[in-house]
Short mmCIF file of C-alpha atoms and ligand atoms in Angstrom, two decimals:
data_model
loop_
_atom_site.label_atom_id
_atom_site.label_comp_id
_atom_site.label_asym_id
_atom_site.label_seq_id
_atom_site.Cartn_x
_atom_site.Cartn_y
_atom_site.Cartn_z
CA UNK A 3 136.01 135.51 15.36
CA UNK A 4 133.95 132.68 14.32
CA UNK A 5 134.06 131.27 18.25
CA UNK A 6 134.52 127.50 19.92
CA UNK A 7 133.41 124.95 17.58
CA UNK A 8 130.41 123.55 18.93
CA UNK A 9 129.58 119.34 18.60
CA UNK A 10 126.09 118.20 20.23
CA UNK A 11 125.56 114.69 20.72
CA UNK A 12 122.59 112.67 21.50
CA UNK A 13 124.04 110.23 24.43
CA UNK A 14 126.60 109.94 26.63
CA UNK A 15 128.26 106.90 24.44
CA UNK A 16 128.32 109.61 22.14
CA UNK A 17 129.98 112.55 24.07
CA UNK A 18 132.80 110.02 24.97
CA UNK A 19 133.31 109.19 21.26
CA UNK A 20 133.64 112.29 19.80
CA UNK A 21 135.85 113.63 23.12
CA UNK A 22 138.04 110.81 22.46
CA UNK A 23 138.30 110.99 19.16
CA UNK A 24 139.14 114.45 18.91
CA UNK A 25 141.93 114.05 21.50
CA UNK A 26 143.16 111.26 19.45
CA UNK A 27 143.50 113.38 16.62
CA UNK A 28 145.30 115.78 18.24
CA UNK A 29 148.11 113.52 19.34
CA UNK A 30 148.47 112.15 15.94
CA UNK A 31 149.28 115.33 14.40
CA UNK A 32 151.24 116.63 18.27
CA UNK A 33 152.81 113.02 19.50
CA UNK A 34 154.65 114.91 21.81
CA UNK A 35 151.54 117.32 22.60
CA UNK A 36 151.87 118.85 26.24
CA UNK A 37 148.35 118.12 27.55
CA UNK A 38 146.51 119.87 30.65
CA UNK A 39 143.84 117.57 31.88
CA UNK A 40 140.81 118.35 34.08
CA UNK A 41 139.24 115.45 36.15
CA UNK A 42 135.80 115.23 37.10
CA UNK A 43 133.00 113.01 35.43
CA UNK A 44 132.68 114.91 32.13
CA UNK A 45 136.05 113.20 30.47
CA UNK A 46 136.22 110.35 32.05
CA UNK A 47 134.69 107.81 29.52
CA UNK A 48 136.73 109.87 26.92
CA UNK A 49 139.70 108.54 28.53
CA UNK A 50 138.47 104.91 28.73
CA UNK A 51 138.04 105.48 25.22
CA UNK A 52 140.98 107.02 24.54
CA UNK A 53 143.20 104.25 26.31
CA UNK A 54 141.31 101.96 23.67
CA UNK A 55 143.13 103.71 20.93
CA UNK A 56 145.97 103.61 22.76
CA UNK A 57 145.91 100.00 22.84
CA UNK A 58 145.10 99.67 19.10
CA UNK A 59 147.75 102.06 17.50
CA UNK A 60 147.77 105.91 19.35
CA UNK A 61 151.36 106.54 20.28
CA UNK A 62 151.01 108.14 23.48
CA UNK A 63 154.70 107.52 24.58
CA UNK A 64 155.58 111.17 23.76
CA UNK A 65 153.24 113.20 25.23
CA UNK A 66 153.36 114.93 28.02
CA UNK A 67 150.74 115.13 30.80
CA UNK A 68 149.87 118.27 33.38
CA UNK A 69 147.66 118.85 36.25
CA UNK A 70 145.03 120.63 36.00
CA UNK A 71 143.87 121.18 39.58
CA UNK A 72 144.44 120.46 43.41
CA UNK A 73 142.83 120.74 46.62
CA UNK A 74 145.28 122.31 49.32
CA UNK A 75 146.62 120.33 51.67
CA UNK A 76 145.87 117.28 49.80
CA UNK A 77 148.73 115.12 49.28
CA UNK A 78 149.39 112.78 46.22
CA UNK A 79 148.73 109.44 48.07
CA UNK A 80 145.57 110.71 49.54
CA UNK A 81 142.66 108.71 47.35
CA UNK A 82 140.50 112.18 47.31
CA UNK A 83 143.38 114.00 45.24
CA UNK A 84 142.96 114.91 42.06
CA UNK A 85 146.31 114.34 41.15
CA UNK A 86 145.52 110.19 41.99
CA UNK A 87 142.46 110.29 40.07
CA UNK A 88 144.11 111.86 37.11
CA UNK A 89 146.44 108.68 37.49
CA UNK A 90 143.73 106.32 37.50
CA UNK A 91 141.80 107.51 35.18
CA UNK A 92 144.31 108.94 32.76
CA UNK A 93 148.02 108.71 33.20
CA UNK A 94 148.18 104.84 34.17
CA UNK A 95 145.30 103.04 31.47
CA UNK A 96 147.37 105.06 28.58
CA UNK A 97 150.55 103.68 29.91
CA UNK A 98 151.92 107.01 30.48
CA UNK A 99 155.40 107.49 32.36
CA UNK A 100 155.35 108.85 35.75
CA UNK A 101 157.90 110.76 34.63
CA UNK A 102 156.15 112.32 31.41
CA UNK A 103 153.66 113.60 34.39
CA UNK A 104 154.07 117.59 35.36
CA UNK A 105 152.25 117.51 39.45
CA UNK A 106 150.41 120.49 40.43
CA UNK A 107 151.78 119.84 44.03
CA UNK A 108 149.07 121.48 47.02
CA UNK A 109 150.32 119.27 49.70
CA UNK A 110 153.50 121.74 50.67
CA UNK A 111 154.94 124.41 53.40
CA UNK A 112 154.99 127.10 50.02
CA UNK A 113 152.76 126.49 47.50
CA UNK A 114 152.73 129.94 45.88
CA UNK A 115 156.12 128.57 44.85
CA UNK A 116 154.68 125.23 43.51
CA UNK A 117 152.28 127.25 41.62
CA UNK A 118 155.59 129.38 40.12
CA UNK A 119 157.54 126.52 39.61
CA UNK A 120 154.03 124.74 37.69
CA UNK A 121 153.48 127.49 35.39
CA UNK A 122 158.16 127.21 34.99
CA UNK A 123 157.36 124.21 33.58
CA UNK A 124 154.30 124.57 31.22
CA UNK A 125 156.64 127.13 29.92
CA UNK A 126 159.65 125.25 29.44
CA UNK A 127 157.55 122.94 27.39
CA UNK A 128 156.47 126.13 24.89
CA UNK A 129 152.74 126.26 26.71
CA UNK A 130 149.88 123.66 26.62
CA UNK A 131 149.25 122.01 23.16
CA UNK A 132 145.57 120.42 23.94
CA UNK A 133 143.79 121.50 27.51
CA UNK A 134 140.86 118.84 28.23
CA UNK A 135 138.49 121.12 30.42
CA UNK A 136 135.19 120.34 32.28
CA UNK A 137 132.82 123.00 32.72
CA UNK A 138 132.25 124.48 36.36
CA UNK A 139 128.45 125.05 37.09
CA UNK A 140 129.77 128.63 37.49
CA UNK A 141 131.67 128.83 34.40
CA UNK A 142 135.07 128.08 36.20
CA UNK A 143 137.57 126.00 34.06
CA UNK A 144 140.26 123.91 36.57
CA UNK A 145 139.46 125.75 39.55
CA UNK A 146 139.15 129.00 37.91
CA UNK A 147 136.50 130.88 40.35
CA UNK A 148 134.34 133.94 39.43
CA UNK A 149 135.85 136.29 39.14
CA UNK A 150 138.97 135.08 37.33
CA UNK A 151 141.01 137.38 35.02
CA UNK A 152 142.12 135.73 31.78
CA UNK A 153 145.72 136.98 32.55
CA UNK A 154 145.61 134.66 35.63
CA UNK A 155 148.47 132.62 36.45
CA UNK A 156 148.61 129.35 38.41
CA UNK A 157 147.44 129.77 41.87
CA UNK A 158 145.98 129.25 44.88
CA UNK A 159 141.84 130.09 45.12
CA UNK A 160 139.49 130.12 47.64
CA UNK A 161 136.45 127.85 46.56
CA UNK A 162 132.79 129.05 45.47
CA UNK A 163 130.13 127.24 47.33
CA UNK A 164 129.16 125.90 44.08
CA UNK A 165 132.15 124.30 44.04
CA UNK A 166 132.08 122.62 47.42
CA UNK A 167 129.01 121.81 46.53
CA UNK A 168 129.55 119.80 43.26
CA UNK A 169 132.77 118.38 44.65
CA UNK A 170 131.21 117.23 47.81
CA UNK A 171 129.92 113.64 46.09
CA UNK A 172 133.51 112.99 45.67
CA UNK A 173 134.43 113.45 49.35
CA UNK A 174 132.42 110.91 50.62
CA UNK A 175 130.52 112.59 53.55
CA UNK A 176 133.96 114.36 54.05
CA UNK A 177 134.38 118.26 54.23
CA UNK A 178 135.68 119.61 51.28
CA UNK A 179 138.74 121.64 51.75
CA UNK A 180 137.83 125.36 51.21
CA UNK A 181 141.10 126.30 49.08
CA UNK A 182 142.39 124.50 45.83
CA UNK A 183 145.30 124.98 43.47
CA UNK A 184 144.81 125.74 39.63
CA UNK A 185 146.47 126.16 36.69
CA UNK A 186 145.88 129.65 35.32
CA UNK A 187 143.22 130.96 33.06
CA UNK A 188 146.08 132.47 31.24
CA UNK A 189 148.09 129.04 29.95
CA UNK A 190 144.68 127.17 29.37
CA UNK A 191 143.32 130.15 27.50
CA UNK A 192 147.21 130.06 25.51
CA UNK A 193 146.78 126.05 24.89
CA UNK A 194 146.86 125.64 21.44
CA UNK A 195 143.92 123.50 21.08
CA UNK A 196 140.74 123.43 24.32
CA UNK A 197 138.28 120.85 24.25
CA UNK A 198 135.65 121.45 26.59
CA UNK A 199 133.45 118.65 28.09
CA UNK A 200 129.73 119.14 29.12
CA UNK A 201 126.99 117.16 30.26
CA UNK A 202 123.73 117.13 31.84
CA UNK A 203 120.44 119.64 32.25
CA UNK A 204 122.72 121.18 35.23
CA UNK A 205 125.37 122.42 33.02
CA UNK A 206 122.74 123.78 30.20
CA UNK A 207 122.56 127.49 31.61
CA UNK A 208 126.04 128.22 32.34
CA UNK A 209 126.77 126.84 29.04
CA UNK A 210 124.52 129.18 26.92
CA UNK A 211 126.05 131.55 29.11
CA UNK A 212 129.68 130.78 27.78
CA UNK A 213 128.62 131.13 24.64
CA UNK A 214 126.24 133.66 25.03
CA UNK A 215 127.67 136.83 27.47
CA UNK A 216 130.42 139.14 26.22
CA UNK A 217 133.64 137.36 27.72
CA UNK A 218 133.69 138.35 31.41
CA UNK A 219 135.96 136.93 34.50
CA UNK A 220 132.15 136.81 35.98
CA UNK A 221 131.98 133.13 33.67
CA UNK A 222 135.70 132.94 33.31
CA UNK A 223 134.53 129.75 30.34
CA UNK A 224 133.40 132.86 28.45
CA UNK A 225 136.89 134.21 27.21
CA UNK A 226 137.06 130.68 25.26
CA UNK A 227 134.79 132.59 22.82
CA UNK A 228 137.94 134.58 21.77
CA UNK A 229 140.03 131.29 21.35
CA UNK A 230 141.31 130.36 17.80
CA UNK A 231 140.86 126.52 18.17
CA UNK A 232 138.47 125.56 21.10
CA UNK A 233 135.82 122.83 20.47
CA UNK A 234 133.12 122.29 23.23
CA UNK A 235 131.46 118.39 22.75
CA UNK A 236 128.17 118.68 24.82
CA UNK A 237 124.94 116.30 25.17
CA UNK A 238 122.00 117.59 24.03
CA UNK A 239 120.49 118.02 27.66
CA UNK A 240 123.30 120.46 28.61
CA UNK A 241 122.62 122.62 24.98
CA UNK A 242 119.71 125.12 24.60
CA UNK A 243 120.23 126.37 21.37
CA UNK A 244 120.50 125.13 17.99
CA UNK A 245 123.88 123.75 16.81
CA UNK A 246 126.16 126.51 14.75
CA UNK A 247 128.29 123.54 13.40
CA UNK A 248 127.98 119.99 12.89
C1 GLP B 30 135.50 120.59 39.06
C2 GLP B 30 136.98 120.66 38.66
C3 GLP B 30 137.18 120.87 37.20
C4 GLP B 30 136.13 120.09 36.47
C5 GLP B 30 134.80 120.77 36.70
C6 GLP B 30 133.62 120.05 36.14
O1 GLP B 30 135.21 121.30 40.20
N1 GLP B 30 137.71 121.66 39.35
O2 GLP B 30 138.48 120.48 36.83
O3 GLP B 30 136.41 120.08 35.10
O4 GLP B 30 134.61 121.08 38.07
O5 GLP B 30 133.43 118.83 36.81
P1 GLP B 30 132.41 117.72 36.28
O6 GLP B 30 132.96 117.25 34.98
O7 GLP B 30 132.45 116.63 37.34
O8 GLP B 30 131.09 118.37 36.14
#
């Protein structure tokens, strides 16, 4: 297996170009693409860009737009969801219906039945066409946690410190909530297309990691190795080794 494609870039400008224009692609030949998308900084100026092409030609009127991940207990008009920010960032500058939008919903009495009903859905559509992923600093993808199995299904996961820890800048002096809902390893690893986003010196270890360790739930990013059609767009301060492609 000839393993992610691999696209290092010299600036952030850069990384948000090539993100967006990849995702772009992918829509044109998929307009009704189902598409899993992580928040977090890493996309985030690939969707600015990408709500550029949507206002110069991309049809995005088709596609269809999941969740990625959710704190528990966080409820969709709190401003510290994820599900708001993917709507700010995402769903509402590409003009995307609210009803084209699959919720990961963390804010109920039972959500090991939102989490069935989630993964219902990403079925119904026939699995994710295009999964936009961040990189964890420990290798999760969504809220994937060491260890995660790649058989995983959506659920609910107790965060890693790490993860407290890199989400705390978002909370705003706020504690972050220990738990978190996530799509499964499982459908993003089955997502026809992954483009992974990385950035920064932080992100440069776990990275060669991903790339470098036999796939392990240890650095669950390490079973994209195996995928057929994953592309990983990283700045040259998060790579340590020398490109194998473009
Ligand atoms: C967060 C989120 C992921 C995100 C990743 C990387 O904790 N759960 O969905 O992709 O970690 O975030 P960032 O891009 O801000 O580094």
């Amino acid at each position: 297996m000839a393993g992610p494609h691999i696209t290092v870039v010299d600036d952030a400008s850069d990384l948000d170009r090539r993100a967006a224009a990849l995702i772009a692609s992918t829509i044109r030949s998929r307009p009704d693409a189902s598409i899993v998308a992580a928040t977090g900084s890493s996309p985030i100026g690939a969707y600015r860009l990408l709500a550029r092409h949507a206002r110069t030609g991309l049809d995005v009127g088709h596609v269809r737009v999941f969740q990625l991940d959710e704190y528990l207990g966080v409820g969709s008009g709190d401003d510290r969801s994820l599900f708001e920010w993917m709507m700010r960032d995402l769903v509402s500058p590409l003009g995307i219906s609210r009803d084209r939008v699959v919720r990961l919903d963390a804010s109920g009495h039972d959500p090991a039945r939102a989490c069935r009903e989630y993964d219902g859905a990403v079925c119904a559509a026939g699995g994710f066409d295009l999964a936009i992923l961040g990189l964890g600093l420990n290798g999760h993808l969504g809220f994937n946690e060491p260890p995660s199995d790649p058989t995983s299904a959506t659920r609910v996961v107790r965060l890693s410190r790490e993860s407290s820890e890199s989400n705390r800048p978002y909370w705003g002096g706020r504690a972050v909530p220990d738990r978190a809902m996530t799509a499964g390893l499982s459908s993003l690893l089955a997502a026809r297309r992954v483009i992974v986003v990385v950035s920064g010196a932080s992100k440069r270890d776990i990275l060669a990691r991903t790339l470098r360790e036999p796939p392990t739930p240890w650095v669950p990013a390490s079973f994209l190795q195996q995928h057929a059609d994953a592309h990983i767009v990283v700045d040259r301060a998060a790579w340590s080794e020398r490109p194998r492609s473009d």
